[in-house]
mmCIF file of C-alpha atoms and ligand atoms in Angstrom:
data_model
loop_
_atom_site.group_PDB
_atom_site.id
_atom_site.type_symbol
_atom_site.label_atom_id
_atom_site.label_comp_id
_atom_site.label_asym_id
_atom_site.label_seq_id
_atom_site.Cartn_x
_atom_site.Cartn_y
_atom_site.Cartn_z
ATOM 1 C CA UNK A 1 5.847 109.454 -3.719
ATOM 2 C CA UNK A 2 4.533 108.524 -6.805
ATOM 3 C CA UNK A 3 7.306 106.590 -7.246
ATOM 4 C CA UNK A 4 7.961 107.567 -11.129
ATOM 5 C CA UNK A 5 4.942 107.425 -12.906
ATOM 6 C CA UNK A 6 3.533 110.582 -13.727
ATOM 7 C CA UNK A 7 -0.222 110.186 -12.240
ATOM 8 C CA UNK A 8 -1.204 108.873 -8.809
ATOM 9 C CA UNK A 9 -4.049 106.558 -10.533
ATOM 10 C CA UNK A 10 -1.338 105.097 -12.577
ATOM 11 C CA UNK A 11 1.046 104.546 -9.864
ATOM 12 C CA UNK A 12 -2.390 103.408 -8.324
ATOM 13 C CA UNK A 13 -2.877 100.522 -11.045
ATOM 14 C CA UNK A 14 0.660 99.253 -11.047
ATOM 15 C CA UNK A 15 -0.321 98.778 -7.162
ATOM 16 C CA UNK A 16 -2.833 96.768 -7.681
ATOM 17 C CA UNK A 17 -0.898 93.477 -7.297
ATOM 18 C CA UNK A 18 -0.035 94.477 -4.018
ATOM 19 C CA UNK A 19 -3.091 95.527 -3.097
ATOM 20 C CA UNK A 20 -4.622 91.969 -3.416
ATOM 21 C CA UNK A 21 -1.839 90.660 -1.838
ATOM 22 C CA UNK A 22 -1.563 92.286 1.610
ATOM 23 C CA UNK A 23 -6.024 92.363 1.612
ATOM 24 C CA UNK A 24 -5.051 88.148 1.634
ATOM 25 C CA UNK A 25 -2.085 88.361 3.889
ATOM 26 C CA UNK A 26 -2.158 86.600 7.759
ATOM 27 C CA UNK A 27 -6.278 85.448 6.584
ATOM 28 C CA UNK A 28 -5.540 81.978 7.072
ATOM 29 C CA UNK A 29 -4.367 79.463 9.560
ATOM 30 C CA UNK A 30 -1.544 77.019 9.136
ATOM 31 C CA UNK A 31 -3.920 74.794 8.213
ATOM 32 C CA UNK A 32 -5.243 76.861 5.023
ATOM 33 C CA UNK A 33 -8.801 77.412 7.263
ATOM 34 C CA UNK A 34 -9.707 81.139 6.772
ATOM 35 C CA UNK A 35 -9.405 82.686 10.512
ATOM 36 C CA UNK A 36 -11.259 86.548 10.507
ATOM 37 C CA UNK A 37 -10.985 86.886 13.828
ATOM 38 C CA UNK A 38 -10.623 90.334 13.703
ATOM 39 C CA UNK A 39 -14.630 90.628 11.746
ATOM 40 C CA UNK A 40 -15.389 90.252 15.921
ATOM 41 C CA UNK A 41 -18.947 89.141 15.108
ATOM 42 C CA UNK A 42 -19.718 85.982 17.165
ATOM 43 C CA UNK A 43 -19.832 82.992 14.133
ATOM 44 C CA UNK A 44 -22.566 81.914 16.160
ATOM 45 C CA UNK A 45 -24.581 84.634 15.466
ATOM 46 C CA UNK A 46 -23.103 84.776 12.081
ATOM 47 C CA UNK A 47 -24.474 81.224 11.311
ATOM 48 C CA UNK A 48 -28.155 82.423 11.790
ATOM 49 C CA UNK A 49 -27.717 84.824 8.627
ATOM 50 C CA UNK A 50 -30.629 84.656 5.941
ATOM 51 C CA UNK A 51 -29.900 87.198 4.143
ATOM 52 C CA UNK A 52 -27.464 90.026 3.088
ATOM 53 C CA UNK A 53 -27.609 93.380 2.122
ATOM 54 C CA UNK A 54 -24.756 94.647 0.197
ATOM 55 C CA UNK A 55 -24.802 98.551 0.850
ATOM 56 C CA UNK A 56 -22.764 101.091 -1.245
ATOM 57 C CA UNK A 57 -21.899 103.363 -4.506
ATOM 58 C CA UNK A 58 -20.455 103.846 -7.508
ATOM 59 C CA UNK A 59 -17.594 101.464 -7.879
ATOM 60 C CA UNK A 60 -17.834 100.111 -4.461
ATOM 61 C CA UNK A 61 -21.155 99.301 -5.526
ATOM 62 C CA UNK A 62 -19.785 97.231 -8.386
ATOM 63 C CA UNK A 63 -17.566 95.955 -5.563
ATOM 64 C CA UNK A 64 -20.583 94.800 -4.147
ATOM 65 C CA UNK A 65 -21.905 93.271 -7.059
ATOM 66 C CA UNK A 66 -19.257 90.974 -7.671
ATOM 67 C CA UNK A 67 -19.952 89.972 -4.154
ATOM 68 C CA UNK A 68 -23.316 89.024 -4.529
ATOM 69 C CA UNK A 69 -22.392 86.449 -7.295
ATOM 70 C CA UNK A 70 -19.718 85.151 -5.283
ATOM 71 C CA UNK A 71 -21.663 84.924 -1.478
ATOM 72 C CA UNK A 72 -24.309 83.494 -3.806
ATOM 73 C CA UNK A 73 -23.076 80.638 -5.650
ATOM 74 C CA UNK A 74 -20.633 79.597 -2.256
ATOM 75 C CA UNK A 75 -22.757 80.295 1.093
ATOM 76 C CA UNK A 76 -26.504 79.778 -0.618
ATOM 77 C CA UNK A 77 -27.351 82.716 1.174
ATOM 78 C CA UNK A 78 -29.191 85.381 -0.869
ATOM 79 C CA UNK A 79 -27.783 88.938 -1.332
ATOM 80 C CA UNK A 80 -29.085 92.364 -2.204
ATOM 81 C CA UNK A 81 -26.839 94.704 -3.595
ATOM 82 C CA UNK A 82 -28.152 98.219 -3.041
ATOM 83 C CA UNK A 83 -27.158 101.559 -3.318
ATOM 84 C CA UNK A 84 -27.057 103.419 -0.261
ATOM 85 C CA UNK A 85 -28.948 106.472 -1.335
ATOM 86 C CA UNK A 86 -31.898 104.446 -2.969
ATOM 87 C CA UNK A 87 -31.771 101.784 0.658
ATOM 88 C CA UNK A 88 -32.743 104.717 3.247
ATOM 89 C CA UNK A 89 -35.092 106.310 1.141
ATOM 90 C CA UNK A 90 -37.620 102.746 1.150
ATOM 91 C CA UNK A 91 -38.991 100.473 3.250
ATOM 92 C CA UNK A 92 -37.105 97.776 3.888
ATOM 93 C CA UNK A 93 -36.898 94.526 5.388
ATOM 94 C CA UNK A 94 -34.199 93.889 7.932
ATOM 95 C CA UNK A 95 -34.307 91.978 10.954
ATOM 96 C CA UNK A 96 -31.516 90.869 13.423
ATOM 97 C CA UNK A 97 -30.893 87.806 11.119
ATOM 98 C CA UNK A 98 -30.355 90.685 8.222
ATOM 99 C CA UNK A 99 -26.057 91.200 7.461
ATOM 100 C CA UNK A 100 -25.723 94.367 6.511
ATOM 101 C CA UNK A 101 -22.673 94.845 4.781
ATOM 102 C CA UNK A 102 -21.399 98.268 3.550
ATOM 103 C CA UNK A 103 -18.355 98.729 1.308
ATOM 104 C CA UNK A 104 -16.551 102.071 1.269
ATOM 105 C CA UNK A 105 -13.182 102.785 0.284
ATOM 106 C CA UNK A 106 -12.838 106.200 1.976
ATOM 107 C CA UNK A 107 -15.274 104.768 4.569
ATOM 108 C CA UNK A 108 -16.716 108.533 4.770
ATOM 109 C CA UNK A 109 -18.935 108.292 2.145
ATOM 110 C CA UNK A 110 -22.608 109.808 3.476
ATOM 111 C CA UNK A 111 -25.057 108.192 1.954
ATOM 112 C CA UNK A 112 -23.401 105.175 2.974
ATOM 113 C CA UNK A 113 -22.753 105.849 6.748
ATOM 114 C CA UNK A 114 -26.968 107.034 7.375
ATOM 115 C CA UNK A 115 -27.901 103.900 5.079
ATOM 116 C CA UNK A 116 -25.671 101.390 7.817
ATOM 117 C CA UNK A 117 -27.230 103.795 10.893
ATOM 118 C CA UNK A 118 -30.634 103.003 9.156
ATOM 119 C CA UNK A 119 -29.518 99.562 9.204
ATOM 120 C CA UNK A 120 -27.937 99.460 12.558
ATOM 121 C CA UNK A 121 -31.241 100.693 14.172
ATOM 122 C CA UNK A 122 -33.973 98.264 12.399
ATOM 123 C CA UNK A 123 -32.113 95.433 14.155
ATOM 124 C CA UNK A 124 -29.494 94.633 12.009
ATOM 125 C CA UNK A 125 -25.618 93.238 11.980
ATOM 126 C CA UNK A 126 -23.343 95.476 10.287
ATOM 127 C CA UNK A 127 -20.277 94.466 8.808
ATOM 128 C CA UNK A 128 -17.950 97.283 6.770
ATOM 129 C CA UNK A 129 -15.507 96.339 4.309
ATOM 130 C CA UNK A 130 -13.201 99.682 4.697
ATOM 131 C CA UNK A 131 -10.335 100.636 3.319
ATOM 132 C CA UNK A 132 -9.341 103.454 5.642
ATOM 133 C CA UNK A 133 -8.819 102.977 9.040
ATOM 134 C CA UNK A 134 -10.326 103.972 11.931
ATOM 135 C CA UNK A 135 -12.749 105.869 9.629
ATOM 136 C CA UNK A 136 -16.473 106.431 10.667
ATOM 137 C CA UNK A 137 -18.289 103.637 9.277
ATOM 138 C CA UNK A 138 -15.733 101.440 9.847
ATOM 139 C CA UNK A 139 -16.580 102.840 14.109
ATOM 140 C CA UNK A 140 -19.779 102.462 13.787
ATOM 141 C CA UNK A 141 -20.627 99.419 12.035
ATOM 142 C CA UNK A 142 -20.530 95.541 14.504
ATOM 143 C CA UNK A 143 -17.186 94.491 12.511
ATOM 144 C CA UNK A 144 -14.394 95.400 9.712
ATOM 145 C CA UNK A 145 -12.528 93.596 7.242
ATOM 146 C CA UNK A 146 -10.185 96.024 6.546
ATOM 147 C CA UNK A 147 -8.966 96.535 2.928
ATOM 148 C CA UNK A 148 -4.926 96.597 3.115
ATOM 149 C CA UNK A 149 -4.845 98.479 -0.282
ATOM 150 C CA UNK A 150 -3.105 101.411 0.752
ATOM 151 C CA UNK A 151 -3.648 104.947 0.475
ATOM 152 C CA UNK A 152 -5.535 105.494 -2.691
ATOM 153 C CA UNK A 153 -5.120 109.546 -3.688
ATOM 154 C CA UNK A 154 -6.383 109.925 -7.085
ATOM 155 C CA UNK A 155 -10.635 110.680 -7.241
ATOM 156 C CA UNK A 156 -11.276 107.567 -9.964
ATOM 157 C CA UNK A 157 -10.473 104.409 -7.527
ATOM 158 C CA UNK A 158 -8.591 101.033 -7.990
ATOM 159 C CA UNK A 159 -6.382 99.640 -6.349
ATOM 160 C CA UNK A 160 -9.518 99.837 -3.501
ATOM 161 C CA UNK A 161 -11.608 98.456 -5.833
ATOM 162 C CA UNK A 162 -9.543 94.817 -6.450
ATOM 163 C CA UNK A 163 -9.525 95.192 -2.823
ATOM 164 C CA UNK A 164 -12.530 94.638 -1.792
ATOM 165 C CA UNK A 165 -13.595 92.232 -3.806
ATOM 166 C CA UNK A 166 -10.548 90.530 -2.681
ATOM 167 C CA UNK A 167 -12.315 90.732 0.601
ATOM 168 C CA UNK A 168 -16.224 90.346 -0.251
ATOM 169 C CA UNK A 169 -13.998 86.919 -1.608
ATOM 170 C CA UNK A 170 -12.649 86.409 2.155
ATOM 171 C CA UNK A 171 -16.078 86.878 3.430
ATOM 172 C CA UNK A 172 -18.286 84.762 1.216
ATOM 173 C CA UNK A 173 -15.460 82.240 2.129
ATOM 174 C CA UNK A 174 -15.486 82.246 5.722
ATOM 175 C CA UNK A 175 -19.369 82.310 5.496
ATOM 176 C CA UNK A 176 -18.826 78.838 3.595
ATOM 177 C CA UNK A 177 -16.092 77.563 5.614
ATOM 178 C CA UNK A 178 -18.611 78.174 9.062
ATOM 179 C CA UNK A 179 -22.023 77.105 7.844
ATOM 180 C CA UNK A 180 -20.470 74.058 6.402
ATOM 181 C CA UNK A 181 -21.581 75.294 2.760
ATOM 182 C CA UNK A 182 -18.187 74.676 1.093
ATOM 183 C CA UNK A 183 -15.795 71.114 1.059
ATOM 184 C CA UNK A 184 -12.574 72.760 3.217
ATOM 185 C CA UNK A 185 -10.677 71.113 0.202
ATOM 186 C CA UNK A 186 -12.802 73.710 -1.994
ATOM 187 C CA UNK A 187 -12.343 76.214 0.325
ATOM 188 C CA UNK A 188 -8.515 75.922 -0.139
ATOM 189 C CA UNK A 189 -8.534 75.337 -3.758
ATOM 190 C CA UNK A 190 -10.237 78.876 -3.836
ATOM 191 C CA UNK A 191 -7.501 80.373 -2.023
ATOM 192 C CA UNK A 192 -4.876 78.950 -4.022
ATOM 193 C CA UNK A 193 -6.064 80.701 -7.094
ATOM 194 C CA UNK A 194 -6.638 83.974 -5.384
ATOM 195 C CA UNK A 195 -3.140 83.676 -4.291
ATOM 196 C CA UNK A 196 -1.659 83.317 -7.827
ATOM 197 C CA UNK A 197 -4.043 86.677 -8.695
ATOM 198 C CA UNK A 198 -1.300 89.188 -7.595
ATOM 199 C CA UNK A 199 1.755 87.814 -10.213
ATOM 200 C CA UNK A 200 -1.503 87.329 -13.081
ATOM 201 C CA UNK A 201 -2.177 91.222 -12.564
ATOM 202 C CA UNK A 202 1.058 92.320 -12.842
ATOM 203 C CA UNK A 203 0.894 90.295 -16.140
ATOM 204 C CA UNK A 204 -2.264 92.094 -17.134
ATOM 205 C CA UNK A 205 -0.053 95.165 -16.297
ATOM 206 C CA UNK A 206 3.327 93.875 -18.197
ATOM 207 C CA UNK A 207 0.756 94.050 -21.528
ATOM 208 C CA UNK A 208 -0.069 97.372 -20.866
ATOM 209 C CA UNK A 209 0.998 98.924 -24.233
ATOM 210 C CA UNK A 210 -1.213 97.250 -26.347
ATOM 211 C CA UNK A 211 -3.758 98.680 -23.710
ATOM 212 C CA UNK A 212 -2.653 101.936 -24.681
ATOM 213 C CA UNK A 213 -2.009 102.142 -27.965
ATOM 214 C CA UNK A 214 -5.896 101.191 -28.926
ATOM 215 C CA UNK A 215 -7.155 103.888 -25.816
ATOM 216 C CA UNK A 216 -4.456 106.367 -27.742
ATOM 217 C CA UNK A 217 -6.346 105.473 -31.084
ATOM 218 C CA UNK A 218 -9.334 106.091 -29.941
ATOM 219 C CA UNK A 219 -9.255 109.803 -28.684
ATOM 220 C CA UNK A 220 -12.237 111.120 -30.322
ATOM 221 C CA UNK A 221 -14.900 108.430 -29.380
ATOM 222 C CA UNK A 222 -17.850 110.200 -28.873
ATOM 223 C CA UNK A 223 -19.147 107.444 -27.032
ATOM 224 C CA UNK A 224 -18.316 103.360 -25.855
ATOM 225 C CA UNK A 225 -20.105 99.990 -24.444
ATOM 226 C CA UNK A 226 -19.289 97.733 -22.360
ATOM 227 C CA UNK A 227 -20.973 94.591 -22.538
ATOM 228 C CA UNK A 228 -20.138 91.364 -20.047
ATOM 229 C CA UNK A 229 -22.468 88.598 -18.297
ATOM 230 C CA UNK A 230 -21.825 87.098 -14.905
ATOM 231 C CA UNK A 231 -19.638 88.642 -12.721
ATOM 232 C CA UNK A 232 -18.095 90.326 -15.527
ATOM 233 C CA UNK A 233 -21.635 92.710 -15.348
ATOM 234 C CA UNK A 234 -19.930 94.768 -13.264
ATOM 235 C CA UNK A 235 -16.821 94.726 -14.749
ATOM 236 C CA UNK A 236 -18.160 96.141 -17.915
ATOM 237 C CA UNK A 237 -19.909 99.402 -15.336
ATOM 238 C CA UNK A 238 -16.922 99.760 -13.773
ATOM 239 C CA UNK A 239 -15.117 99.876 -17.191
ATOM 240 C CA UNK A 240 -17.598 102.746 -18.920
ATOM 241 C CA UNK A 241 -17.870 104.768 -14.985
ATOM 242 C CA UNK A 242 -13.973 104.471 -15.133
ATOM 243 C CA UNK A 243 -14.568 106.116 -18.695
ATOM 244 C CA UNK A 244 -17.383 109.011 -17.455
ATOM 245 C CA UNK A 245 -15.013 110.030 -14.762
ATOM 246 C CA UNK A 246 -11.440 110.164 -16.503
ATOM 247 C CA UNK A 247 -12.741 110.875 -19.996
ATOM 248 C CA UNK A 248 -16.280 112.669 -19.527
ATOM 249 C CA UNK A 249 -17.424 110.342 -23.125
ATOM 250 C CA UNK A 250 -20.674 108.517 -22.928
ATOM 251 C CA UNK A 251 -20.091 105.040 -21.820
ATOM 252 C CA UNK A 252 -22.665 102.301 -20.833
ATOM 253 C CA UNK A 253 -21.577 99.034 -18.864
ATOM 254 C CA UNK A 254 -24.636 96.364 -20.292
ATOM 255 C CA UNK A 255 -25.506 93.094 -19.073
ATOM 256 C CA UNK A 256 -24.501 91.537 -22.592
ATOM 257 C CA UNK A 257 -28.809 89.796 -22.320
ATOM 258 C CA UNK A 258 -30.060 92.742 -22.281
ATOM 259 C CA UNK A 259 -28.226 93.736 -25.114
ATOM 260 C CA UNK A 260 -31.595 92.388 -27.780
ATOM 261 C CA UNK A 261 -33.611 93.975 -25.064
ATOM 262 C CA UNK A 262 -32.654 97.767 -26.270
ATOM 263 C CA UNK A 263 -29.389 98.377 -26.266
ATOM 264 C CA UNK A 264 -28.674 97.134 -29.424
ATOM 265 C CA UNK A 265 -30.316 100.088 -31.721
ATOM 266 C CA UNK A 266 -27.892 102.354 -30.226
ATOM 267 C CA UNK A 267 -25.302 99.855 -32.618
ATOM 268 C CA UNK A 268 -24.586 101.929 -35.436
ATOM 269 C CA UNK A 269 -20.687 101.274 -38.261
ATOM 270 C CA UNK A 270 -17.958 102.230 -35.858
ATOM 271 C CA UNK A 271 -19.930 102.121 -32.577
ATOM 272 C CA UNK A 272 -16.916 101.072 -30.321
ATOM 273 C CA UNK A 273 -18.221 98.056 -27.702
ATOM 274 C CA UNK A 274 -16.182 96.133 -25.037
ATOM 275 C CA UNK A 275 -16.942 92.972 -23.934
ATOM 276 C CA UNK A 276 -15.733 91.114 -20.966
ATOM 277 C CA UNK A 277 -16.146 87.269 -22.026
ATOM 278 C CA UNK A 278 -16.746 84.374 -19.756
ATOM 279 C CA UNK A 279 -14.136 82.347 -19.232
ATOM 280 C CA UNK A 280 -15.237 79.333 -21.566
ATOM 281 C CA UNK A 281 -15.050 77.330 -17.862
ATOM 282 C CA UNK A 282 -18.363 78.970 -17.149
ATOM 283 C CA UNK A 283 -20.357 76.138 -16.201
ATOM 284 C CA UNK A 284 -23.377 78.739 -17.154
ATOM 285 C CA UNK A 285 -21.884 78.517 -20.806
ATOM 286 C CA UNK A 286 -22.181 82.256 -20.704
ATOM 287 C CA UNK A 287 -19.427 81.906 -22.727
ATOM 288 C CA UNK A 288 -20.911 80.866 -26.469
ATOM 289 C CA UNK A 289 -23.959 82.945 -25.538
ATOM 290 C CA UNK A 290 -21.459 86.313 -25.222
ATOM 291 C CA UNK A 291 -19.680 85.367 -28.602
ATOM 292 C CA UNK A 292 -23.310 85.275 -30.186
ATOM 293 C CA UNK A 293 -23.600 89.074 -28.523
ATOM 294 C CA UNK A 294 -19.939 89.810 -29.953
ATOM 295 C CA UNK A 295 -21.175 88.654 -33.674
ATOM 296 C CA UNK A 296 -24.807 90.044 -33.352
ATOM 297 C CA UNK A 297 -22.808 93.876 -32.410
ATOM 298 C CA UNK A 298 -20.337 93.421 -34.849
ATOM 299 C CA UNK A 299 -22.393 92.273 -37.662
ATOM 300 C CA UNK A 300 -24.286 96.294 -37.465
ATOM 301 C CA UNK A 301 -21.226 97.547 -37.801
ATOM 302 C CA UNK A 302 -19.746 98.010 -33.737
ATOM 303 C CA UNK A 303 -16.116 98.094 -33.143
ATOM 304 C CA UNK A 304 -15.650 94.941 -31.234
ATOM 305 C CA UNK A 305 -12.805 95.027 -28.429
ATOM 306 C CA UNK A 306 -12.627 91.786 -26.155
ATOM 307 C CA UNK A 307 -11.452 90.937 -23.183
ATOM 308 C CA UNK A 308 -11.464 87.346 -22.874
ATOM 309 C CA UNK A 309 -8.955 84.923 -20.913
ATOM 310 C CA UNK A 310 -6.148 83.503 -22.058
ATOM 311 C CA UNK A 311 -6.218 79.972 -24.735
ATOM 312 C CA UNK A 312 -9.785 81.418 -25.876
ATOM 313 C CA UNK A 313 -9.471 81.341 -29.123
ATOM 314 C CA UNK A 314 -13.232 81.449 -30.265
ATOM 315 C CA UNK A 315 -13.276 84.911 -29.942
ATOM 316 C CA UNK A 316 -10.446 85.700 -31.602
ATOM 317 C CA UNK A 317 -11.768 85.870 -35.200
ATOM 318 C CA UNK A 318 -14.647 88.387 -34.588
ATOM 319 C CA UNK A 319 -12.728 90.993 -32.577
ATOM 320 C CA UNK A 320 -11.188 93.795 -34.294
ATOM 321 C CA UNK A 321 -9.089 93.430 -30.467
ATOM 322 C CA UNK A 322 -8.615 90.911 -28.280
ATOM 323 C CA UNK A 323 -7.095 91.463 -24.455
ATOM 324 C CA UNK A 324 -6.079 88.226 -23.137
ATOM 325 C CA UNK A 325 -5.760 87.827 -19.193
ATOM 326 C CA UNK A 326 -4.459 84.731 -17.262
ATOM 327 C CA UNK A 327 -6.757 81.708 -16.714
ATOM 328 C CA UNK A 328 -8.213 81.579 -13.376
ATOM 329 C CA UNK A 329 -11.852 80.637 -11.550
ATOM 330 C CA UNK A 330 -14.339 81.800 -13.605
ATOM 331 C CA UNK A 331 -15.667 83.678 -9.859
ATOM 332 C CA UNK A 332 -11.666 85.480 -9.834
ATOM 333 C CA UNK A 333 -11.858 86.915 -13.402
ATOM 334 C CA UNK A 334 -12.854 90.659 -12.474
ATOM 335 C CA UNK A 335 -9.543 91.367 -10.419
ATOM 336 C CA UNK A 336 -7.663 90.524 -13.943
ATOM 337 C CA UNK A 337 -10.134 91.871 -16.320
ATOM 338 C CA UNK A 338 -10.889 94.874 -14.837
ATOM 339 C CA UNK A 339 -7.283 95.991 -15.266
ATOM 340 C CA UNK A 340 -7.104 96.325 -18.875
ATOM 341 C CA UNK A 341 -10.287 98.817 -18.912
ATOM 342 C CA UNK A 342 -8.896 101.150 -16.442
ATOM 343 C CA UNK A 343 -5.819 101.652 -18.400
ATOM 344 C CA UNK A 344 -8.215 102.063 -20.984
ATOM 345 C CA UNK A 345 -9.444 105.560 -19.331
ATOM 346 C CA UNK A 346 -6.386 106.668 -17.991
ATOM 347 C CA UNK A 347 -4.783 106.286 -21.184
ATOM 348 C CA UNK A 348 -7.810 108.162 -23.452
ATOM 349 C CA UNK A 349 -7.552 111.000 -20.531
ATOM 350 C CA UNK A 350 -4.180 111.505 -20.492
ATOM 351 C CA UNK A 351 -4.338 111.642 -24.424
ATOM 352 C CA UNK A 352 -7.476 114.270 -24.051
ATOM 353 C CA UNK A 353 -4.863 116.186 -21.731
ATOM 354 C CA UNK A 354 -7.219 115.643 -19.134
ATOM 355 C CA UNK A 355 -6.416 115.696 -15.501
ATOM 356 C CA UNK A 356 -6.582 111.971 -14.361
ATOM 357 C CA UNK A 357 -5.878 112.262 -10.654
ATOM 358 C CA UNK A 358 -8.384 115.273 -10.078
ATOM 359 C CA UNK A 359 -11.221 114.587 -12.433
ATOM 360 C CA UNK A 360 -13.619 117.318 -12.458
ATOM 361 C CA UNK A 361 -16.413 118.243 -10.712
ATOM 362 C CA UNK A 362 -15.754 114.905 -8.399
ATOM 363 C CA UNK A 363 -14.529 115.019 -4.926
ATOM 364 C CA UNK A 364 -12.112 111.707 -3.271
ATOM 365 C CA UNK A 365 -15.364 111.081 -0.500
ATOM 366 C CA UNK A 366 -18.142 112.534 -0.433
ATOM 367 C CA UNK A 367 -19.281 114.242 2.952
ATOM 368 C CA UNK A 368 -23.007 115.433 1.664
ATOM 369 C CA UNK A 369 -25.628 113.791 0.896
HETATM 370 O O1 M6R B 401 -15.544 105.888 -0.813
HETATM 371 P P1 M6R B 401 -16.352 105.104 -1.141
HETATM 372 O O2 M6R B 401 -16.515 103.772 -1.692
HETATM 373 O O3 M6R B 401 -17.410 105.176 -0.036
HETATM 374 O O4 M6R B 401 -16.683 106.079 -2.581
HETATM 375 C C1 M6R B 401 -17.763 105.214 -2.711
HETATM 376 C C2 M6R B 401 -17.941 105.843 -5.087
HETATM 377 O O5 M6R B 401 -17.633 107.295 -4.295
HETATM 378 C C3 M6R B 401 -16.469 105.860 -5.204
HETATM 379 O O6 M6R B 401 -16.329 105.291 -6.002
HETATM 380 C C4 M6R B 401 -16.751 106.468 -6.297
HETATM 381 O O7 M6R B 401 -17.703 106.179 -7.400
HETATM 382 C C5 M6R B 401 -15.149 107.052 -7.537
HETATM 383 N N1 M6R B 401 -14.503 108.313 -8.073
HETATM 384 C C6 M6R B 401 -14.979 105.753 -8.480
HETATM 385 O O8 M6R B 401 -13.835 106.064 -9.075
#
């Protein structure tokens, strides 16, 4: 059942082209229009949504952060992302025009389930993005958008994460289509770029050896930092979480712009820093800002490991190691830049002799509060 891989996690990382392709499958019609009939919420009702709250925990919450960037950009609807366990215990402002989107691989995470119940009681519409057919959270939600990643066995989430991001993009594009916030040609163009993602993930997987070699050489590292900006920020957080979960190493992800507000004090001779570099095509010119962050940490002795877009030659001169991913739309980059970080954590943990499928102290689904 591991298809010849040593661990479920490795198999699941290699399943990712399918996880994304299957999540896209059947969700457009011949004319290239998105059809999300399975959502089962009256489109008229969806049109009246004035605010979205994404609820999730762990890796799924990082998918939610990517969703925020995409949905706000494409639909111009304000999106908040909140950890489910924090949401419930404040006084969140919810009304019938609030759409609550929960994201859960298992569909059984107690914190998220309780938050969804609470949101429903307060009158919100609830949509669940979920990977497990018939599980509790989608059953209790008004609507569900399933991710088709297939069963995820390894405790650390990988393919479910990419599938959740894919589903969130579809939801965002669907809302943009309903509210006419994007021209239908623009939606088609984004969908065409999404359709190319599975093959591009495969390209990244085919270059895994370079990442693995670096991971093995860093097996005795005590701490690793991850920087990203915009959609690269949740990717940095996810890279850090994978390393904590699997390799039991102190790891932290930061928004690169926050560096000078404190974290730069951590930089010392030899400190490894991963930098998820925005596309040079990013409309806010964040690329140049992140390149200068790389220079800043490097000047203070950091060992910089850069994940950048193919053709981005600028970054190379400042990086100890550069991993390239194929070009795509800036918004879609997380589907590619996450992959080297997953492989890195898996390989480093394996080099330390740890059980990557069953890391200590963790359970696949957290069904207690
Ligand atoms: O099943 P869920 O997506 O609701 O699970 C949420 C988190 O518990 C989960 O993503 C956790 O952070 C993973 N161990 C991440 O690898």
